[in-house]
Structures are given as C-alpha cells and as structure tokens.
Tab-separated table of C-alpha atoms and ligand atoms in Angstrom:
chain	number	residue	atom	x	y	z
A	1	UNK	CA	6.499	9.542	15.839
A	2	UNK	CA	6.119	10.921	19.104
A	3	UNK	CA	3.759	13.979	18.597
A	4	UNK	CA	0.931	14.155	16.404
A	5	UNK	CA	-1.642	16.225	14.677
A	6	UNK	CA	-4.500	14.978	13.273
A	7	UNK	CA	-6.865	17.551	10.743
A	8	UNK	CA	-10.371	16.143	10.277
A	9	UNK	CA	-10.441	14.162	13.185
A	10	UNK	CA	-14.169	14.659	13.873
A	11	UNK	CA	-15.149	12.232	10.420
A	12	UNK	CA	-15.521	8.648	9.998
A	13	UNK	CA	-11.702	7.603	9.770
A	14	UNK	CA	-10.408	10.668	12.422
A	15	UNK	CA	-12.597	9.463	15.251
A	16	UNK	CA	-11.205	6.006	15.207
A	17	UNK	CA	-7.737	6.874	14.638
A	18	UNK	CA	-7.477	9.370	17.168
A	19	UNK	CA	-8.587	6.766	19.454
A	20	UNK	CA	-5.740	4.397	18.469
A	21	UNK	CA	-3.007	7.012	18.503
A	22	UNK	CA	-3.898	7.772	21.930
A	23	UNK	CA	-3.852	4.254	22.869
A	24	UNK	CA	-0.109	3.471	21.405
A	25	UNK	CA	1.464	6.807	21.707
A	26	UNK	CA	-0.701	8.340	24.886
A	27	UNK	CA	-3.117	10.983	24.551
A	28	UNK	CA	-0.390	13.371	25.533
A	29	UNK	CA	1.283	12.387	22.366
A	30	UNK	CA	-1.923	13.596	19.918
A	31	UNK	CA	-3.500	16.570	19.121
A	32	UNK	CA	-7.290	16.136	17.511
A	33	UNK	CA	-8.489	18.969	15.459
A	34	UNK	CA	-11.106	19.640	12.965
A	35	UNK	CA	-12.925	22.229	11.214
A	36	UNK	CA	-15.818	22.045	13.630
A	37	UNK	CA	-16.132	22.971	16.758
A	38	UNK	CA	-14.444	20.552	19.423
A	39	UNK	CA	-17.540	21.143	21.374
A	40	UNK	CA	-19.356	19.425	18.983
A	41	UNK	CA	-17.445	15.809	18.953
A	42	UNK	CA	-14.322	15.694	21.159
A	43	UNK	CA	-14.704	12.864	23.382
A	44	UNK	CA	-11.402	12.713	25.591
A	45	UNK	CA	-7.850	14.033	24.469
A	46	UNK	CA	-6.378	17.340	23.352
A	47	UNK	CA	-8.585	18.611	20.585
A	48	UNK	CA	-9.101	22.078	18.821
A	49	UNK	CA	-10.763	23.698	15.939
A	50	UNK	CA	-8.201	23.976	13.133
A	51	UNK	CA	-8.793	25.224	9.108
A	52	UNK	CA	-6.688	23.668	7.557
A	53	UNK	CA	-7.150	26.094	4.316
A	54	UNK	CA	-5.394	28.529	6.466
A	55	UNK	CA	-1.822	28.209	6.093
A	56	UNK	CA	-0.692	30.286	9.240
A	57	UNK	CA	-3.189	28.363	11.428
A	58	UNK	CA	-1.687	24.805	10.283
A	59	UNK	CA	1.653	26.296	10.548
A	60	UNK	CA	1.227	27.640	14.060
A	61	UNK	CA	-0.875	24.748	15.537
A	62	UNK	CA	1.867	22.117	13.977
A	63	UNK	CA	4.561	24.045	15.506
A	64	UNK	CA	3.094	24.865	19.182
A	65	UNK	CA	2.585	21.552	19.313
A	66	UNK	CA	5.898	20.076	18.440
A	67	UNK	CA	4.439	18.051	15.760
A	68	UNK	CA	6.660	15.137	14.364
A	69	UNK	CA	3.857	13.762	12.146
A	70	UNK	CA	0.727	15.366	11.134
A	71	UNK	CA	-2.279	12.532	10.012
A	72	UNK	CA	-4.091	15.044	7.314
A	73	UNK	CA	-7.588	13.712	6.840
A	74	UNK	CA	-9.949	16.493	6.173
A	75	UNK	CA	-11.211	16.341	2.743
A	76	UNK	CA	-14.594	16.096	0.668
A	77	UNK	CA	-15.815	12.948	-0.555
A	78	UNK	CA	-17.023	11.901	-3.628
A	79	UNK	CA	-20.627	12.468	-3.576
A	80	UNK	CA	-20.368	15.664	-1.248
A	81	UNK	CA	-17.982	16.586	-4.068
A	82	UNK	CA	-19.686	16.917	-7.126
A	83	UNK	CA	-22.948	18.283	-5.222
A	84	UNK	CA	-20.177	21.636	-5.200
A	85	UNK	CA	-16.579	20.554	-6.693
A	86	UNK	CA	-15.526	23.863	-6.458
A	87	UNK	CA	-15.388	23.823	-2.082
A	88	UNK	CA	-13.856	20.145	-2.638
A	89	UNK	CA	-11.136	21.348	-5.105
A	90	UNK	CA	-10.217	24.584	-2.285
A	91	UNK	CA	-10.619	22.464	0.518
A	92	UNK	CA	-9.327	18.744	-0.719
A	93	UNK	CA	-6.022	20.474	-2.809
A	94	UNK	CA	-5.626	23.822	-0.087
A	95	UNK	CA	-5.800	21.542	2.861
A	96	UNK	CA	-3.011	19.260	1.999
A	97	UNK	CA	-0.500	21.468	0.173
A	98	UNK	CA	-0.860	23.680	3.318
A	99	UNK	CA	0.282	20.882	5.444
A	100	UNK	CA	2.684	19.570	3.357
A	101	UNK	CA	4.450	22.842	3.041
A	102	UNK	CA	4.411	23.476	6.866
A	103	UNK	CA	6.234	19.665	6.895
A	104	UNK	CA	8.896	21.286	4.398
A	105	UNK	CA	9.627	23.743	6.832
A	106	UNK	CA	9.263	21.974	10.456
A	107	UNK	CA	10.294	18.084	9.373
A	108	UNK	CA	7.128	16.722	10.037
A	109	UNK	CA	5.931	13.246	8.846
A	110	UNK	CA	2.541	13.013	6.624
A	111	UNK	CA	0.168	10.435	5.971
A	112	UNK	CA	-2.801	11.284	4.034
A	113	UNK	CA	-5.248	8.978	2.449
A	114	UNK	CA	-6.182	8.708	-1.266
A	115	UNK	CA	-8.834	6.687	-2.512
A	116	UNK	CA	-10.233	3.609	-5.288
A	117	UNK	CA	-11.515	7.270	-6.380
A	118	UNK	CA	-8.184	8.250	-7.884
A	119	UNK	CA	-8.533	5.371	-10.654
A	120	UNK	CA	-11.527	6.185	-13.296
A	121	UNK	CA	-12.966	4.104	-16.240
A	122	UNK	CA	-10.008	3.645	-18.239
A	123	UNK	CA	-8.298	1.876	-15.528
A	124	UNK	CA	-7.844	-1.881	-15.349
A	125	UNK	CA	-11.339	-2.992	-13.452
A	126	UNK	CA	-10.280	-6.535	-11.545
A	127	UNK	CA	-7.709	-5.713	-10.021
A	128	UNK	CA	-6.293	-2.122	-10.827
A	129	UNK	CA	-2.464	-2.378	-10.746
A	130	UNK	CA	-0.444	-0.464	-8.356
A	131	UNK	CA	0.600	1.725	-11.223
A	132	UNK	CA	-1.616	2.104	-13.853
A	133	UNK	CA	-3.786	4.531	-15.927
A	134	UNK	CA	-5.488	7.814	-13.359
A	135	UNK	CA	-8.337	9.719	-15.177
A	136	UNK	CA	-10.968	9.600	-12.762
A	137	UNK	CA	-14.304	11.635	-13.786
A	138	UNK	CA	-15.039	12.729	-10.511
A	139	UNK	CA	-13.658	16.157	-8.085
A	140	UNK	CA	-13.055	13.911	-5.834
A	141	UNK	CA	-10.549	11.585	-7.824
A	142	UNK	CA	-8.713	14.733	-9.545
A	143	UNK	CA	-8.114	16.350	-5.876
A	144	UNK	CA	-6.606	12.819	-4.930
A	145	UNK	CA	-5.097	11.938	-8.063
A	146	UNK	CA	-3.389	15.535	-7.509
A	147	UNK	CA	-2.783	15.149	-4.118
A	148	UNK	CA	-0.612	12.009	-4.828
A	149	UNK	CA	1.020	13.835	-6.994
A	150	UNK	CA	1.560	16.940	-4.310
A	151	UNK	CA	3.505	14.034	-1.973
A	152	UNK	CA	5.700	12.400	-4.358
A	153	UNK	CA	7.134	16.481	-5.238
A	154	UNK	CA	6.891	17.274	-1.622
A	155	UNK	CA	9.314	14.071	-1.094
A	156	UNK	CA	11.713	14.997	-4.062
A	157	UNK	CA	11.917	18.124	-4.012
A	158	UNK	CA	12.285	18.887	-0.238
A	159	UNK	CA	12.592	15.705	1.447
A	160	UNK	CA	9.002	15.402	3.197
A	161	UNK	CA	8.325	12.111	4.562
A	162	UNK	CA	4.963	11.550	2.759
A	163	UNK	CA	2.742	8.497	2.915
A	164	UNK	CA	-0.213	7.292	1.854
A	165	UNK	CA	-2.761	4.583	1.442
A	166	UNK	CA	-5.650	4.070	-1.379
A	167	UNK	CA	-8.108	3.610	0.469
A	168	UNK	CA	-11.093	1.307	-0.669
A	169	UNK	CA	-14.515	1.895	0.882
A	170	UNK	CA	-14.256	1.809	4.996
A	171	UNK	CA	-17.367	0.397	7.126
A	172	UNK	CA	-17.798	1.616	10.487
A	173	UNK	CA	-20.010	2.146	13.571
A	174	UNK	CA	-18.596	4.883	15.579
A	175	UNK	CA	-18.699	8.094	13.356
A	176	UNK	CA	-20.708	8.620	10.208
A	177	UNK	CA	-19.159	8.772	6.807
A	178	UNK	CA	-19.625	12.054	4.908
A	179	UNK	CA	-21.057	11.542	1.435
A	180	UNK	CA	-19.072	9.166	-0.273
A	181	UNK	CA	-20.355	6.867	-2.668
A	182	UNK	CA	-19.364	3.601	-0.394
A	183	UNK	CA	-21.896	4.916	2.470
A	184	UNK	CA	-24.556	2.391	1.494
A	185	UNK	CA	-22.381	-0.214	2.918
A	186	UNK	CA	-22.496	2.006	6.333
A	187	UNK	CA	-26.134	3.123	6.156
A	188	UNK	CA	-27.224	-0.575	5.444
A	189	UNK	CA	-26.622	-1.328	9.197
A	190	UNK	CA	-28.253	1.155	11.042
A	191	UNK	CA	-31.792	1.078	8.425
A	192	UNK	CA	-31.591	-2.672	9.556
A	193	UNK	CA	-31.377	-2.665	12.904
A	194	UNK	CA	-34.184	1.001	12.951
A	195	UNK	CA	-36.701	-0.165	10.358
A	196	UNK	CA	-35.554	-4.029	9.399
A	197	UNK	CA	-35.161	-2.637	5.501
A	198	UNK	CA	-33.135	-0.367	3.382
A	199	UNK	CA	-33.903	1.392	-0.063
A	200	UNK	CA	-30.111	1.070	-1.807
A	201	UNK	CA	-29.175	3.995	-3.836
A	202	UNK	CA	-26.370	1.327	-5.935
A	203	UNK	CA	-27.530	-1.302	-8.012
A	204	UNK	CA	-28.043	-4.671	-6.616
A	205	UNK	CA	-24.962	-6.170	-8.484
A	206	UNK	CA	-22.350	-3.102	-8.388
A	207	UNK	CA	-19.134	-4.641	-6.952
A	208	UNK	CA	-17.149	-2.559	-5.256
A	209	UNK	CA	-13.879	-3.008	-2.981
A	210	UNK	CA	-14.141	-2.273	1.000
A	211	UNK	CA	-12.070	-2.549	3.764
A	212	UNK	CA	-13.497	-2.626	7.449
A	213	UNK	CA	-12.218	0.393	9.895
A	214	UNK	CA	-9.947	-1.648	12.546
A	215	UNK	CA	-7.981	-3.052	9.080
A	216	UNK	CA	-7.904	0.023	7.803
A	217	UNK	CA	-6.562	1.999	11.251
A	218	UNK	CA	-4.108	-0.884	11.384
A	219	UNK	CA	-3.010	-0.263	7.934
A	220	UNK	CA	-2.225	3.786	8.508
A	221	UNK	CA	-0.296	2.867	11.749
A	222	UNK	CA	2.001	0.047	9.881
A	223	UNK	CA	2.865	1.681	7.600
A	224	UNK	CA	3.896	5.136	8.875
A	225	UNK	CA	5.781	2.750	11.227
A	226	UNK	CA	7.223	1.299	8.483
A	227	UNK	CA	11.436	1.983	7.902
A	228	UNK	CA	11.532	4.429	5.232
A	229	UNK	CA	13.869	2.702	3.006
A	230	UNK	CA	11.526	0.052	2.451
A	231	UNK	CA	8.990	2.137	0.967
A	232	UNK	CA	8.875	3.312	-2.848
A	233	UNK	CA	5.356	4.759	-3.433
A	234	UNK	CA	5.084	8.301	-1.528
A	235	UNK	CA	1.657	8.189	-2.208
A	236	UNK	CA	-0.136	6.178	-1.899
A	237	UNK	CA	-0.305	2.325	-1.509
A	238	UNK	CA	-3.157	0.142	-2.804
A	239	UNK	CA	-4.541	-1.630	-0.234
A	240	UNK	CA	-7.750	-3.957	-0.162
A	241	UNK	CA	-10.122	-6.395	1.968
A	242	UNK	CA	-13.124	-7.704	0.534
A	243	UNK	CA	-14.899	-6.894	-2.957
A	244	UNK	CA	-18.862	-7.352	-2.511
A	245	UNK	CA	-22.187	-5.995	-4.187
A	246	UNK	CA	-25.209	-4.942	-1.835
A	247	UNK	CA	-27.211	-7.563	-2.902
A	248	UNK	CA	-24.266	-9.731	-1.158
A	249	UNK	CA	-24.338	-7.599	1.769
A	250	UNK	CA	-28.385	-7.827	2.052
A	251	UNK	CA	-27.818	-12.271	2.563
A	252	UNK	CA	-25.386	-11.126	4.766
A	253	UNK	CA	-26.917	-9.063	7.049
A	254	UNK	CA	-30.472	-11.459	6.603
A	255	UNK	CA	-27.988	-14.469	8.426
A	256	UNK	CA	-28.189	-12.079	11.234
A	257	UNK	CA	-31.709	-10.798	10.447
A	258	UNK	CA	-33.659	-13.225	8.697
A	259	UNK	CA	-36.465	-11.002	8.414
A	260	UNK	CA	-34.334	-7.900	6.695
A	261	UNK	CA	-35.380	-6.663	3.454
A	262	UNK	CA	-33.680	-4.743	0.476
A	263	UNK	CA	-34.783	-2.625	-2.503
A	264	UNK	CA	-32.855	-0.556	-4.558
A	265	UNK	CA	-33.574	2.958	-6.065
A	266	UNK	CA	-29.782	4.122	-7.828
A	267	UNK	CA	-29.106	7.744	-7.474
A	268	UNK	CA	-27.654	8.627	-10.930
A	269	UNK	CA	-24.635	10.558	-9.809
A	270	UNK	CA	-24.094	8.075	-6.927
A	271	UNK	CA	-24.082	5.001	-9.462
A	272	UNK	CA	-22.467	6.283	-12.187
A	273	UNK	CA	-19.460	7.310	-9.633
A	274	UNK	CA	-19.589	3.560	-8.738
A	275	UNK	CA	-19.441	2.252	-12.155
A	276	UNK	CA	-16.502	4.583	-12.668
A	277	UNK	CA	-14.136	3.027	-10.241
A	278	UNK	CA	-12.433	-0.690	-10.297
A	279	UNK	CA	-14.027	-3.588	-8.523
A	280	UNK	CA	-10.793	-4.525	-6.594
A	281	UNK	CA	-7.260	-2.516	-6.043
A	282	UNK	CA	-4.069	-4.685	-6.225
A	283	UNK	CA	-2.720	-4.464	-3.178
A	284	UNK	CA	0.257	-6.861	-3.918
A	285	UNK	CA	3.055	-3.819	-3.302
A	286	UNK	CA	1.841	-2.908	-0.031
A	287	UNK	CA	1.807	-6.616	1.300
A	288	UNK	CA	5.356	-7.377	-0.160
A	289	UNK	CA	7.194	-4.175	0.983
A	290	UNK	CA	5.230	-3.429	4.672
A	291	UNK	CA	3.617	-6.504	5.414
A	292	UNK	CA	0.085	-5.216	4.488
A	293	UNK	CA	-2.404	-7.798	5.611
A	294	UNK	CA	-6.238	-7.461	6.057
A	295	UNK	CA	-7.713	-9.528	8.733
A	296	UNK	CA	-11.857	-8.874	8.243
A	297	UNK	CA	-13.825	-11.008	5.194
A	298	UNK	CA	-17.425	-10.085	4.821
A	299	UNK	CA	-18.508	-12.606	7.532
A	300	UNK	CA	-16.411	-11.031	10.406
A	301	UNK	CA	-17.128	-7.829	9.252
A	302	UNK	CA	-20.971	-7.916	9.465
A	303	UNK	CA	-20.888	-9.757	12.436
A	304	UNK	CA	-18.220	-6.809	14.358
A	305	UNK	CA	-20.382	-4.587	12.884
A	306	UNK	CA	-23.688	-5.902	14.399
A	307	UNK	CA	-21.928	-6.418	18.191
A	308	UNK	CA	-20.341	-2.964	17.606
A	309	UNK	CA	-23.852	-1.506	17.163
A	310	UNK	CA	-25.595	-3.234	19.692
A	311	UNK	CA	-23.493	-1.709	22.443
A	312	UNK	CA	-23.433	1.557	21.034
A	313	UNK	CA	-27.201	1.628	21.364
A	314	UNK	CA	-26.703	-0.115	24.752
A	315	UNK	CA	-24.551	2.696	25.820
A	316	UNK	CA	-27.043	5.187	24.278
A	317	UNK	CA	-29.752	3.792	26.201
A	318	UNK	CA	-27.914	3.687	29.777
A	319	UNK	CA	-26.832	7.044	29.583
A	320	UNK	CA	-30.689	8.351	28.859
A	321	UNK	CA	-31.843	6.169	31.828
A	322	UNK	CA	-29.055	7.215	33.863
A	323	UNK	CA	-29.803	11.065	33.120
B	1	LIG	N1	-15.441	6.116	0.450
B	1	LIG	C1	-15.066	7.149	-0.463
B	1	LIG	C2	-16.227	7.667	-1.215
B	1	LIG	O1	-17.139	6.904	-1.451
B	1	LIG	C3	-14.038	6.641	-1.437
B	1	LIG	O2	-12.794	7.083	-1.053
B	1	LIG	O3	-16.208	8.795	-1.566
C-alpha cells in the first residue's frame, strides 16, 4: 500500500487510523475524507469532503489520488440505524458497493469493517464461530451482513482485494462514537470524570465483547499487510479482546474513582439490540492465519483510557489559557 483513501475519516475509528497511516506510510501517502466538512475536524494531513453515495465523486477522488487501497469506513451504526434504517440501508450498502466497484476498475485494495452486529439471536452466543448462522434483526447487521457478502463477489467475480474485520465494540478517547449500541462503554468515561456518575442505558449484567482502539488500529493495519495467500475470509475476520458487562466496568472505573457511581435506565431499542448479539466472537481464524493478537484486558484498558483523557483535557485547558 503506498497511497490511501480513507471515507469516514472524521468518526471514532477514521480519526485514529488516519493518524497511524500517516505515521507508517507518511502523510503524503493518505488522503482523509469524510462527508463533513474538513473544516470541521481535519487536524493535519490531506483531507477533503467526499460522498461516498456518489459514485463519480469516489471514482474521481480514488483516481486523482492514485489510490492503491481505499480504508472505507463511513457507515451508520446500530442505534443511529434503526432511529431511520432507510438513510443506513442507502448510505451503509451505496457507500461500499460504490467503492468496491471503483476498486474493480482502478485495482485498489479495500478494507472495510463489519461488526458483532452481523450475527443476530440465532447465532451461537459464547463464542460465535467464524462461520456460523447471520440473521441479525437490526439495519445495521443486514447492511453488514450484505456488505460481507458485496466483498467476497467483488473478490470472485473481479478479483478485488477485499478485507475485513468483525469488529466487536471499540473504546476510545479521541473522537466520539456515533450511535452504536457499545457507546456506553465510551460515554462511561467522560460522565465519570464530568459528574463522578453515569445513568447506563444497558442492563447491569449485559455482556458484551469489546476491543480497545490501539488493538483494533493494529488489527486493520496487520492484516491488510497480511500476504494475500494466507487469507481465506474476504470479509470479514472475527476478532476479539475482552467480554465485560457495565456493572464490571463501573468496579473498574471505581479502582480509579472510588467515589464513582452507576445506575442504569435500559433504552428498549438500545437493549434489545444488545441482547441480540453474541457475548464473545471466535476469533481463533484470524489469530491462526495473520497472527491476530489483542494486547489490552479490561485493566489496561481503563487505565489508557483514564491517562488518555487526562491529557486531552490538559491539552484543552492549555490551549484556552494560552488563547
Ligand atoms: N459498535 C457498534 C455499534 O454498537 C457495533 O459495530 O453499533
């Protein structure tokens, strides 16, 4: 890979990618774009606004750039999804067979992510299998179910380089998720450390899997690094960290906090999106055939995520003095 685009690189994965790329490749090397208006988020590097839903801007932005790989990330997550499934279904399914037929024609590399969304209640809870049964009940998990789908016929029928991870849910600090069903595990942090309590809109005891953002950046970049021949899943790999419910996060966090406090008020569409989707994804494929390893239990990850914040805010406050 020695050019890339990125689509959606304003949201909670693109930011933090973006970064990365430009670190191993050089910023030279990586075009950021995004829906929204670069005016509004770029921090550093090439970026530019980019709709992905329009065919002849992907194709012409992937092309004047001398793309070799395109990272497509835009897409509509769960929650945001079935508050209007009709946007997510034009925007999640538009956005990535645009950019997989532009690879078709140019020879471009994709990754795109799918999701512990593309597995529904019928599925095998603890762990779901690599292969198993897909019927999720949610937009969300038919776009990705379908998009899977969309990358293995890209790769057989016209040879597209397609890859792809299952994601779990991701915890950062740097950019906000937007409106999955994992957020609490994001949102958590930042009620702590602003009012010292949060009201959780999951159960107490809803296990769910997660991965923490550096594992999961890591995880992208192996395995698009990865030889192709030792690959055979186009999309996507199931790949996981740590399984955890909030209450487990809450005596987390109050090691840090003693003084922290949790009560929970589930959001019915929220939960029942929770309860639809396995506890843990067996990642056993993705360690065997690319080396997949996480490196970040729950410990580590609450305690990066607590030094992480603090110097954010640090930051935050030195710019406003220095202003
Ligand atoms: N984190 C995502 C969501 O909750 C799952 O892919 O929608």
């Amino acid at each position: 890979m020695k050019r890339i685009v990125i689509t959606g690189a304003a949201g909670q994965i693109g930011t933090e990618l973006a970064a990365n790329l430009a670190d191993r490749y050089g910023s030279a090397a990586i075009l950021a774009t995004d829906v929204r208006d670069p005016a509004e988020w770029q921090n550093g590097g090439q970026a530019e606004q980019l709709d992905c839903m329009d065919l002849e801007a992907v194709r012409h932005t992937v092309v004047r750039f001398g793309a070799d790989a395109v990272f497509h990330l835009a897409a509509v997550l769960s929650a945001a999804a079935e508050a209007d499934p009709l946007r997510a279904y034009r925007i999640n399914m538009n956005g990535l067979v645009n950019v997989l037929h532009v690879a078709a024609e140019t020879g471009c590399r994709v990754f795109t992510p799918s999701s512990i969304a593309a597995f529904g209640p019928e599925t095998p809870r603890d762990p779901a299998p690599q292969s198993t049964v897909q019927r999720p009940t949610t937009m969300y998990g038919v776009t990705k179910v379908a998009g899977e789908l969309l990358c293995d016929y890209y790769h057989s029928r016209f040879g597209v380089d397609a890859r792809g991870l299952r994601f779990p849910g991701l915890i950062s600090y740097t950019a906000p998720p937007g409106g999955g069903t994992t957020d609490y595990a994001v949102d958590i942090f930042r009620a702590a450390l602003r009012e010292g309590r949060y009201t959780c809109f999951l159960n107490a005891d809803t296990r769910m899997d997660m991965m923490y953002m550096p594992d999961a950046i890591r995880a992208v970049i192996e395995l698009m690094e990865a030889p192709p021949d030792a690959l055979t899943h186009r999309n996507a790999y199931n790949v996981t960290a740590m399984q955890f419910t909030p209450a487990e996060l809450a005596a987390e966090i109050q090691r840090h906090m003693p003084a922290f406090l949790i009560d929970y008020s589930p959001d019915p569409v929220r939960q029942s999106i929770a309860d639809s989707w396995p506890a843990r994804l067996d990642d056993s494929e993705a360690r065997e055939q690319w080396g997949w390893r996480h490196r970040y239990e729950l410990p580590d990850m609450v305690a990066d995520m607590f030094r992480g914040l603090d110097s954010q805010t640090a930051r935050i406050e030195a710019g406003a003095a220095g202003r």
